[in-house]
PDB file of C-alpha atoms in Angstrom:
ATOM      1  CA  SER A   1     109.669  19.440   3.160  1.00  0.00           C
ATOM      2  CA  ILE A   2     109.632  21.854   0.197  1.00  0.00           C
ATOM      3  CA  ARG A   3     110.291  25.569   0.595  1.00  0.00           C
ATOM      4  CA  TRP A   4     109.589  28.041  -2.185  1.00  0.00           C
ATOM      5  CA  ASP A   5     109.276  31.810  -1.935  1.00  0.00           C
ATOM      6  CA  ASN A   6     108.847  33.844  -5.079  1.00  0.00           C
ATOM      7  CA  GLY A   7     107.612  37.170  -3.719  1.00  0.00           C
ATOM      8  CA  LEU A   8     103.826  37.476  -3.867  1.00  0.00           C
ATOM      9  CA  ILE A   9     103.322  33.848  -4.875  1.00  0.00           C
ATOM     10  CA  ASN A  10     104.850  31.452  -2.378  1.00  0.00           C
ATOM     11  CA  LYS A  11     104.199  27.872  -1.372  1.00  0.00           C
ATOM     12  CA  THR A  12     102.323  28.688   1.836  1.00  0.00           C
ATOM     13  CA  ARG A  13      99.891  31.015   0.079  1.00  0.00           C
ATOM     14  CA  PHE A  14      99.409  28.684  -2.862  1.00  0.00           C
ATOM     15  CA  ASP A  15      99.022  25.482  -0.833  1.00  0.00           C
ATOM     16  CA  PHE A  16      97.206  26.671   2.277  1.00  0.00           C
ATOM     17  CA  ILE A  17      96.007  30.286   2.430  1.00  0.00           C
ATOM     18  CA  VAL A  18      94.078  30.494  -0.859  1.00  0.00           C
ATOM     19  CA  PRO A  19      92.412  27.071  -0.452  1.00  0.00           C
ATOM     20  CA  SER A  20      91.570  27.888   3.199  1.00  0.00           C
ATOM     21  CA  LEU A  21      89.934  31.208   2.324  1.00  0.00           C
ATOM     22  CA  VAL A  22      87.938  29.684  -0.526  1.00  0.00           C
ATOM     23  CA  ALA A  23      86.912  26.732   1.661  1.00  0.00           C
ATOM     24  CA  ILE A  24      85.755  28.874   4.588  1.00  0.00           C
ATOM     25  CA  ILE A  25      83.798  31.307   2.394  1.00  0.00           C
ATOM     26  CA  LEU A  26      82.093  28.612   0.305  1.00  0.00           C
ATOM     27  CA  SER A  27      81.394  26.456   3.362  1.00  0.00           C
ATOM     28  CA  ALA A  28      79.782  29.382   5.159  1.00  0.00           C
ATOM     29  CA  ILE A  29      77.606  30.063   2.110  1.00  0.00           C
ATOM     30  CA  MET A  30      76.615  26.407   1.748  1.00  0.00           C
ATOM     31  CA  THR A  31      75.866  26.056   5.474  1.00  0.00           C
ATOM     32  CA  PHE A  32      73.760  29.234   5.366  1.00  0.00           C
ATOM     33  CA  VAL A  33      71.873  27.986   2.301  1.00  0.00           C
ATOM     34  CA  TRP A  34      71.190  24.620   3.941  1.00  0.00           C
ATOM     35  CA  PHE A  35      70.147  26.351   7.183  1.00  0.00           C
ATOM     36  CA  GLU A  36      67.826  28.799   5.403  1.00  0.00           C
ATOM     37  CA  ILE A  37      66.339  26.479   2.790  1.00  0.00           C
ATOM     38  CA  GLY A  38      66.309  23.463   5.055  1.00  0.00           C
ATOM     39  CA  THR A  39      65.445  20.899   2.402  1.00  0.00           C
ATOM     40  CA  LYS A  40      67.218  17.612   2.000  1.00  0.00           C
ATOM     41  CA  ASN A  41      68.536  18.564  -1.467  1.00  0.00           C
ATOM     42  CA  SER A  42      70.307  21.666  -0.145  1.00  0.00           C
ATOM     43  CA  ASN A  43      72.760  19.408   1.736  1.00  0.00           C
ATOM     44  CA  ILE A  44      75.592  18.694  -0.697  1.00  0.00           C
ATOM     45  CA  PHE A  45      76.474  15.407   0.967  1.00  0.00           C
ATOM     46  CA  ILE A  46      73.045  13.933   0.268  1.00  0.00           C
ATOM     47  CA  ASN A  47      72.373  15.183  -3.259  1.00  0.00           C
ATOM     48  CA  ASP A  48      74.043  14.161  -6.520  1.00  0.00           C
ATOM     49  CA  LEU A  49      76.909  16.654  -6.263  1.00  0.00           C
ATOM     50  CA  THR A  50      79.004  14.385  -4.044  1.00  0.00           C
ATOM     51  CA  TYR A  51      78.032  11.358  -6.124  1.00  0.00           C
ATOM     52  CA  TYR A  52      79.515  12.962  -9.249  1.00  0.00           C
ATOM     53  CA  LEU A  53      82.506  14.208  -7.272  1.00  0.00           C
ATOM     54  CA  ILE A  54      83.151  10.674  -6.001  1.00  0.00           C
ATOM     55  CA  CYS A  55      82.922   9.363  -9.574  1.00  0.00           C
ATOM     56  CA  PHE A  56      85.435  11.986 -10.672  1.00  0.00           C
ATOM     57  CA  LEU A  57      87.802  11.302  -7.768  1.00  0.00           C
ATOM     58  CA  GLN A  58      87.869   7.562  -8.283  1.00  0.00           C
ATOM     59  CA  THR A  59      89.408   8.027 -11.730  1.00  0.00           C
ATOM     60  CA  MET A  60      91.956  10.730 -10.876  1.00  0.00           C
ATOM     61  CA  PRO A  61      94.555   8.645  -8.985  1.00  0.00           C
ATOM     62  CA  GLY A  62      95.077   6.494 -12.081  1.00  0.00           C
ATOM     63  CA  PHE A  63      95.940   9.541 -14.175  1.00  0.00           C
ATOM     64  CA  TYR A  64      98.235  10.941 -11.494  1.00  0.00           C
ATOM     65  CA  ILE A  65     100.007   7.604 -11.083  1.00  0.00           C
ATOM     66  CA  ALA A  66     100.444   7.343 -14.863  1.00  0.00           C
ATOM     67  CA  ALA A  67     101.912  10.861 -14.922  1.00  0.00           C
ATOM     68  CA  LEU A  68     104.175   9.957 -12.009  1.00  0.00           C
ATOM     69  CA  ALA A  69     105.385   6.857 -13.853  1.00  0.00           C
ATOM     70  CA  ALA A  70     106.032   8.888 -17.008  1.00  0.00           C
ATOM     71  CA  ILE A  71     107.949  11.563 -15.088  1.00  0.00           C
ATOM     72  CA  SER A  72     110.009   8.940 -13.271  1.00  0.00           C
ATOM     73  CA  THR A  73     110.978   6.965 -16.372  1.00  0.00           C
ATOM     74  CA  ILE A  74     111.324   9.649 -19.056  1.00  0.00           C
ATOM     75  CA  ASN A  75     114.886   9.787 -20.329  1.00  0.00           C
ATOM     76  CA  SER A  76     115.652  13.488 -20.578  1.00  0.00           C
ATOM     77  CA  THR A  77     118.616  15.466 -19.321  1.00  0.00           C
ATOM     78  CA  THR A  78     116.487  18.608 -18.918  1.00  0.00           C
ATOM     79  CA  MET A  79     114.358  16.849 -16.305  1.00  0.00           C
ATOM     80  CA  ASP A  80     117.416  16.388 -14.104  1.00  0.00           C
ATOM     81  CA  GLN A  81     118.564  20.012 -14.326  1.00  0.00           C
ATOM     82  CA  PRO A  82     117.710  22.527 -11.595  1.00  0.00           C
ATOM     83  CA  MET A  83     114.537  24.498 -12.181  1.00  0.00           C
ATOM     84  CA  ALA A  84     114.939  27.957 -13.697  1.00  0.00           C
ATOM     85  CA  GLY A  85     114.790  31.173 -11.699  1.00  0.00           C
ATOM     86  CA  ASP A  86     114.528  30.764  -7.959  1.00  0.00           C
ATOM     87  CA  PRO A  87     113.863  27.022  -7.718  1.00  0.00           C
ATOM     88  CA  PRO A  88     112.038  25.400  -4.806  1.00  0.00           C
ATOM     89  CA  LYS A  89     114.287  23.939  -2.152  1.00  0.00           C
ATOM     90  CA  GLU A  90     113.861  20.541  -0.579  1.00  0.00           C
ATOM     91  CA  LYS A  91     114.802  19.602   2.953  1.00  0.00           C
ATOM     92  CA  TYR A  92     117.512  16.960   2.997  1.00  0.00           C
ATOM     93  CA  VAL A  93     118.566  15.339   6.284  1.00  0.00           C
ATOM     94  CA  GLU A  94     121.748  13.399   7.006  1.00  0.00           C
ATOM     95  CA  TYR A  95     121.585  11.327  10.160  1.00  0.00           C
ATOM     96  CA  ASN A  96     125.188  10.423  10.902  1.00  0.00           C
ATOM     97  CA  PRO A  97     126.102  13.091  11.960  1.00  0.00           C
ATOM     98  CA  TYR A  98     122.749  14.871  12.007  1.00  0.00           C
ATOM     99  CA  LYS A  99     122.687  17.743   9.500  1.00  0.00           C
ATOM    100  CA  VAL A 100     119.862  19.491   7.667  1.00  0.00           C
ATOM    101  CA  PHE A 101     120.431  20.895   4.176  1.00  0.00           C
ATOM    102  CA  TRP A 102     118.151  22.718   1.759  1.00  0.00           C
ATOM    103  CA  ILE A 103     118.959  21.615  -1.782  1.00  0.00           C
ATOM    104  CA  GLU A 104     117.542  23.014  -5.016  1.00  0.00           C
ATOM    105  CA  MET A 105     114.993  20.746  -6.656  1.00  0.00           C
ATOM    106  CA  ASN A 106     115.237  19.568 -10.215  1.00  0.00           C
ATOM    107  CA  ARG A 107     112.231  19.265 -12.501  1.00  0.00           C
ATOM    108  CA  ARG A 108     111.880  15.499 -12.103  1.00  0.00           C
ATOM    109  CA  ARG A 109     111.854  15.622  -8.308  1.00  0.00           C
ATOM    110  CA  PHE A 110     109.445  18.574  -8.248  1.00  0.00           C
ATOM    111  CA  LEU A 111     106.959  16.901 -10.601  1.00  0.00           C
ATOM    112  CA  ALA A 112     107.303  13.537  -8.850  1.00  0.00           C
ATOM    113  CA  ARG A 113     106.481  15.146  -5.504  1.00  0.00           C
ATOM    114  CA  LEU A 114     103.604  17.075  -7.072  1.00  0.00           C
ATOM    115  CA  PHE A 115     101.990  14.018  -8.682  1.00  0.00           C
ATOM    116  CA  SER A 116     102.570  11.929  -5.563  1.00  0.00           C
ATOM    117  CA  TYR A 117     100.766  14.514  -3.456  1.00  0.00           C
ATOM    118  CA  LEU A 118      97.953  14.810  -5.997  1.00  0.00           C
ATOM    119  CA  THR A 119      97.493  11.037  -5.904  1.00  0.00           C
ATOM    120  CA  PHE A 120      97.473  11.062  -2.112  1.00  0.00           C
ATOM    121  CA  ILE A 121      94.969  13.901  -1.764  1.00  0.00           C
ATOM    122  CA  SER A 122      92.599  12.478  -4.382  1.00  0.00           C
ATOM    123  CA  ILE A 123      92.523   9.084  -2.623  1.00  0.00           C
ATOM    124  CA  VAL A 124      92.033  10.672   0.820  1.00  0.00           C
ATOM    125  CA  LEU A 125      89.280  12.983  -0.453  1.00  0.00           C
ATOM    126  CA  PHE A 126      87.573  10.060  -2.199  1.00  0.00           C
ATOM    127  CA  CYS A 127      87.555   8.014   1.038  1.00  0.00           C
ATOM    128  CA  PHE A 128      86.447  11.014   3.124  1.00  0.00           C
ATOM    129  CA  LEU A 129      83.501  11.658   0.805  1.00  0.00           C
ATOM    130  CA  LEU A 130      82.501   7.999   0.930  1.00  0.00           C
ATOM    131  CA  ILE A 131      82.528   8.085   4.738  1.00  0.00           C
ATOM    132  CA  ILE A 132      80.513  11.304   4.872  1.00  0.00           C
ATOM    133  CA  ARG A 133      77.986  10.082   2.335  1.00  0.00           C
ATOM    134  CA  PHE A 134      77.608   6.809   4.245  1.00  0.00           C
ATOM    135  CA  SER A 135      77.220   8.701   7.543  1.00  0.00           C
ATOM    136  CA  TYR A 136      74.406  10.807   6.101  1.00  0.00           C
ATOM    137  CA  SER A 137      72.692   7.686   4.779  1.00  0.00           C
ATOM    138  CA  LEU A 138      72.419   6.384   8.352  1.00  0.00           C
ATOM    139  CA  GLU A 139      70.174   9.360   9.251  1.00  0.00           C
ATOM    140  CA  ILE A 140      71.558   9.666  12.771  1.00  0.00           C
ATOM    141  CA  LYS A 141      69.379  11.911  14.924  1.00  0.00           C
ATOM    142  CA  VAL A 142      71.178  14.605  16.910  1.00  0.00           C
ATOM    143  CA  SER A 143      69.401  16.680  19.533  1.00  0.00           C
ATOM    144  CA  SER A 144      71.275  19.921  18.853  1.00  0.00           C
ATOM    145  CA  LEU A 145      70.795  21.508  15.445  1.00  0.00           C
ATOM    146  CA  TYR A 146      73.941  23.591  15.956  1.00  0.00           C
ATOM    147  CA  VAL A 147      76.040  20.422  16.213  1.00  0.00           C
ATOM    148  CA  VAL A 148      74.609  19.260  12.889  1.00  0.00           C
ATOM    149  CA  TYR A 149      75.446  22.553  11.191  1.00  0.00           C
ATOM    150  CA  MET A 150      78.933  22.710  12.736  1.00  0.00           C
ATOM    151  CA  VAL A 151      79.743  19.172  11.544  1.00  0.00           C
ATOM    152  CA  TYR A 152      78.352  20.069   8.123  1.00  0.00           C
ATOM    153  CA  PHE A 153      80.431  23.269   8.024  1.00  0.00           C
ATOM    154  CA  PHE A 154      83.593  21.430   9.104  1.00  0.00           C
ATOM    155  CA  SER A 155      83.004  18.672   6.532  1.00  0.00           C
ATOM    156  CA  CYS A 156      82.443  21.268   3.818  1.00  0.00           C
ATOM    157  CA  VAL A 157      85.673  23.046   4.777  1.00  0.00           C
ATOM    158  CA  VAL A 158      87.693  19.827   4.561  1.00  0.00           C
ATOM    159  CA  VAL A 159      86.155  18.783   1.235  1.00  0.00           C
ATOM    160  CA  ILE A 160      86.386  22.196  -0.415  1.00  0.00           C
ATOM    161  CA  PHE A 161      89.913  22.823   0.884  1.00  0.00           C
ATOM    162  CA  SER A 162      91.073  19.490  -0.527  1.00  0.00           C
ATOM    163  CA  LEU A 163      89.224  20.029  -3.789  1.00  0.00           C
ATOM    164  CA  VAL A 164      90.624  23.543  -4.292  1.00  0.00           C
ATOM    165  CA  GLN A 165      94.123  22.249  -3.528  1.00  0.00           C
ATOM    166  CA  LEU A 166      93.619  19.384  -5.969  1.00  0.00           C
ATOM    167  CA  ILE A 167      92.405  21.718  -8.726  1.00  0.00           C
ATOM    168  CA  MET A 168      95.098  24.363  -8.201  1.00  0.00           C
ATOM    169  CA  MET A 169      97.920  21.834  -8.115  1.00  0.00           C
ATOM    170  CA  THR A 170      96.553  19.972 -11.119  1.00  0.00           C
ATOM    171  CA  PHE A 171      96.531  23.238 -13.064  1.00  0.00           C
ATOM    172  CA  LEU A 172     100.083  23.935 -11.854  1.00  0.00           C
ATOM    173  CA  SER A 173     101.227  20.517 -13.041  1.00  0.00           C
ATOM    174  CA  LEU A 174      99.490  20.981 -16.407  1.00  0.00           C
ATOM    175  CA  TYR A 175     101.052  24.410 -16.829  1.00  0.00           C
ATOM    176  CA  TYR A 176     104.467  23.133 -15.876  1.00  0.00           C
ATOM    177  CA  LEU A 177     104.316  20.052 -18.114  1.00  0.00           C
ATOM    178  CA  GLY A 178     102.741  21.886 -21.035  1.00  0.00           C
ATOM    179  CA  GLU A 179     104.699  25.123 -20.912  1.00  0.00           C
ATOM    180  CA  ARG A 180     107.638  25.413 -18.530  1.00  0.00           C
ATOM    181  CA  VAL A 181     109.410  22.128 -19.254  1.00  0.00           C
ATOM    182  CA  HIS A 182     109.746  23.028 -22.935  1.00  0.00           C
ATOM    183  CA  LYS A 183     110.935  26.591 -22.351  1.00  0.00           C
ATOM    184  CA  ASN A 184     113.970  25.647 -20.278  1.00  0.00           C
TER     185      ASN A 184
END
Protein backbone atom coordinates (compact mmCIF):
# COMPACT_ATOMS: atom_id res chain seq x y z
CA SER A 1 0.00 0.00 0.00
CA ILE A 2 3.05 2.28 -0.31
CA ARG A 3 3.92 4.08 -3.54
CA TRP A 4 7.27 5.77 -4.06
CA ASP A 5 8.84 6.88 -7.32
CA ASN A 6 12.09 8.78 -7.25
CA GLY A 7 13.28 8.48 -10.85
CA LEU A 8 15.78 5.65 -11.31
CA ILE A 9 15.27 4.29 -7.80
CA ASN A 10 11.65 3.42 -7.12
CA LYS A 11 9.87 1.04 -4.80
CA THR A 12 9.14 -1.62 -7.42
CA ARG A 13 12.76 -1.83 -8.53
CA PHE A 14 14.10 -1.77 -4.99
CA ASP A 15 11.62 -4.27 -3.54
CA PHE A 16 11.07 -6.69 -6.41
CA ILE A 17 13.18 -6.30 -9.56
CA VAL A 18 16.68 -6.23 -8.02
CA PRO A 19 15.98 -9.09 -5.57
CA SER A 20 14.33 -11.12 -8.37
CA LEU A 21 17.28 -10.72 -10.73
CA VAL A 22 19.80 -11.59 -8.02
CA ALA A 23 17.70 -14.57 -6.91
CA ILE A 24 17.27 -16.01 -10.41
CA ILE A 25 20.96 -15.60 -11.32
CA LEU A 26 22.29 -17.05 -8.06
CA SER A 27 19.73 -19.86 -8.07
CA ALA A 28 20.68 -20.83 -11.61
CA ILE A 29 24.35 -20.89 -10.62
CA MET A 30 23.68 -22.94 -7.49
CA THR A 31 21.43 -25.39 -9.36
CA PHE A 32 24.09 -25.78 -12.07
CA VAL A 33 26.80 -26.35 -9.46
CA TRP A 34 24.69 -28.97 -7.67
CA PHE A 35 23.82 -30.62 -11.01
CA GLU A 36 27.44 -30.69 -12.19
CA ILE A 37 29.16 -31.58 -8.93
CA GLY A 38 26.38 -33.83 -7.73
CA THR A 39 27.66 -34.29 -4.19
CA LYS A 40 25.51 -33.98 -1.13
CA ASN A 41 27.49 -30.96 0.15
CA SER A 42 26.80 -28.95 -3.01
CA ASN A 43 23.11 -28.75 -2.02
CA ILE A 44 22.78 -25.65 0.15
CA PHE A 45 19.75 -27.00 1.98
CA ILE A 46 21.68 -29.98 3.33
CA ASN A 47 25.01 -28.40 4.24
CA ASP A 48 25.82 -25.97 7.05
CA LEU A 49 24.96 -22.83 5.07
CA THR A 50 21.24 -23.07 5.85
CA TYR A 51 22.00 -24.07 9.43
CA TYR A 52 23.91 -20.82 9.99
CA LEU A 53 21.28 -18.87 8.09
CA ILE A 54 18.56 -20.32 10.32
CA CYS A 55 20.60 -19.37 13.40
CA PHE A 56 20.93 -15.84 12.06
CA LEU A 57 17.24 -15.56 11.16
CA GLN A 58 16.00 -16.73 14.53
CA THR A 59 17.63 -13.73 16.22
CA MET A 60 16.64 -11.04 13.71
CA PRO A 61 12.92 -10.66 14.56
CA GLY A 62 13.84 -9.66 18.11
CA PHE A 63 16.01 -6.81 16.86
CA TYR A 64 13.38 -5.67 14.37
CA ILE A 65 10.65 -5.76 17.02
CA ALA A 66 12.87 -3.77 19.40
CA ALA A 67 13.49 -1.20 16.65
CA LEU A 68 9.76 -1.09 15.93
CA ALA A 69 9.02 -0.49 19.61
CA ALA A 70 11.63 2.27 19.77
CA ILE A 71 10.27 3.96 16.64
CA SER A 72 6.70 3.74 17.93
CA THR A 73 7.43 5.17 21.38
CA ILE A 74 10.17 7.73 20.71
CA ASN A 75 8.96 11.21 21.59
CA SER A 76 10.20 13.38 18.75
CA THR A 77 8.38 15.94 16.64
CA THR A 78 10.68 15.28 13.67
CA MET A 79 9.44 11.70 13.48
CA ASP A 80 5.91 12.94 12.85
CA GLN A 81 6.87 15.37 10.08
CA PRO A 82 6.56 14.42 6.41
CA MET A 83 9.68 12.93 4.88
CA ALA A 84 11.90 15.30 2.92
CA GLY A 85 11.96 15.52 -0.86
CA ASP A 86 9.38 13.43 -2.66
CA PRO A 87 8.07 11.32 0.23
CA PRO A 88 6.50 7.89 -0.22
CA LYS A 89 2.73 7.89 -0.34
CA GLU A 90 0.50 5.49 1.53
CA LYS A 91 -2.87 4.25 0.38
CA TYR A 92 -5.62 5.35 2.74
CA VAL A 93 -9.17 4.04 2.30
CA GLU A 94 -12.38 5.48 3.73
CA TYR A 95 -15.30 3.08 3.64
CA ASN A 96 -18.34 5.26 4.24
CA PRO A 97 -18.51 6.54 1.52
CA TYR A 98 -15.80 4.55 -0.22
CA LYS A 99 -12.85 6.78 -1.18
CA VAL A 100 -9.18 6.06 -1.80
CA PHE A 101 -6.55 8.67 -0.94
CA TRP A 102 -2.77 8.68 -1.25
CA ILE A 103 -1.29 10.53 1.72
CA GLU A 104 2.35 11.44 2.28
CA MET A 105 4.07 9.28 4.88
CA ASN A 106 5.87 10.65 7.87
CA ARG A 107 9.12 9.19 9.18
CA ARG A 108 7.50 7.26 12.02
CA ARG A 109 4.96 5.53 9.78
CA PHE A 110 7.59 4.74 7.13
CA LEU A 111 10.00 3.19 9.64
CA ALA A 112 7.20 1.34 11.45
CA ARG A 113 6.07 -0.22 8.17
CA LEU A 114 9.67 -1.04 7.25
CA PHE A 115 10.47 -2.78 10.54
CA SER A 116 7.13 -4.57 10.55
CA TYR A 117 7.83 -5.97 7.09
CA LEU A 118 11.38 -6.92 8.07
CA THR A 119 10.04 -8.80 11.08
CA PHE A 120 7.46 -10.56 8.92
CA ILE A 121 9.90 -11.60 6.19
CA SER A 122 12.53 -12.84 8.66
CA ILE A 123 9.96 -15.04 10.45
CA VAL A 124 8.56 -16.40 7.16
CA LEU A 125 12.04 -17.10 5.77
CA PHE A 126 13.05 -18.80 9.03
CA CYS A 127 9.99 -21.10 8.88
CA PHE A 128 10.47 -21.77 5.15
CA LEU A 129 14.09 -22.80 5.70
CA LEU A 130 13.10 -25.08 8.56
CA ILE A 131 10.51 -26.79 6.34
CA ILE A 132 12.96 -27.19 3.47
CA ARG A 133 15.70 -28.51 5.71
CA PHE A 134 13.27 -30.97 7.29
CA SER A 135 12.03 -32.06 3.84
CA TYR A 136 15.57 -32.82 2.71
CA SER A 137 16.21 -34.79 5.89
CA LEU A 138 13.39 -37.17 4.92
CA GLU A 139 15.36 -38.20 1.79
CA ILE A 140 12.24 -38.61 -0.34
CA LYS A 141 13.00 -40.45 -3.57
CA VAL A 142 11.68 -38.88 -6.76
CA SER A 143 11.81 -40.70 -10.08
CA SER A 144 12.49 -37.62 -12.22
CA LEU A 145 15.77 -35.81 -11.64
CA TYR A 146 14.39 -32.73 -13.39
CA VAL A 147 11.64 -32.41 -10.77
CA VAL A 148 14.30 -32.47 -8.05
CA TYR A 149 16.32 -29.74 -9.74
CA MET A 150 13.24 -27.61 -10.47
CA VAL A 151 12.10 -27.80 -6.82
CA TYR A 152 15.65 -26.98 -5.74
CA PHE A 153 15.80 -24.03 -8.15
CA PHE A 154 12.40 -22.73 -7.01
CA SER A 155 13.37 -23.09 -3.33
CA CYS A 156 16.64 -21.27 -3.98
CA VAL A 157 14.78 -18.44 -5.73
CA VAL A 158 12.39 -17.99 -2.81
CA VAL A 159 15.15 -18.09 -0.19
CA ILE A 160 17.56 -15.81 -2.05
CA PHE A 161 14.81 -13.36 -3.02
CA SER A 162 13.70 -13.09 0.60
CA LEU A 163 17.27 -12.84 1.86
CA VAL A 164 18.23 -10.12 -0.64
CA GLN A 165 15.07 -8.20 0.26
CA LEU A 166 15.86 -8.59 3.96
CA ILE A 167 19.44 -7.37 3.50
CA MET A 168 18.56 -4.44 1.24
CA MET A 169 15.76 -3.22 3.49
CA THR A 170 17.87 -3.65 6.61
CA PHE A 171 20.56 -1.49 5.02
CA LEU A 172 17.89 1.05 4.04
CA SER A 173 16.60 1.17 7.60
CA LEU A 174 20.14 1.52 8.99
CA TYR A 175 20.91 4.30 6.53
CA TYR A 176 17.68 6.08 7.30
CA LEU A 177 18.03 5.79 11.09
CA GLY A 178 21.74 6.60 11.11
CA GLU A 179 21.82 9.37 8.53
CA ARG A 180 18.54 10.72 7.17
CA VAL A 181 16.62 11.18 10.42
CA HIS A 182 19.31 13.50 11.78
CA LYS A 183 19.67 15.57 8.62
CA ASN A 184 16.04 16.66 8.46
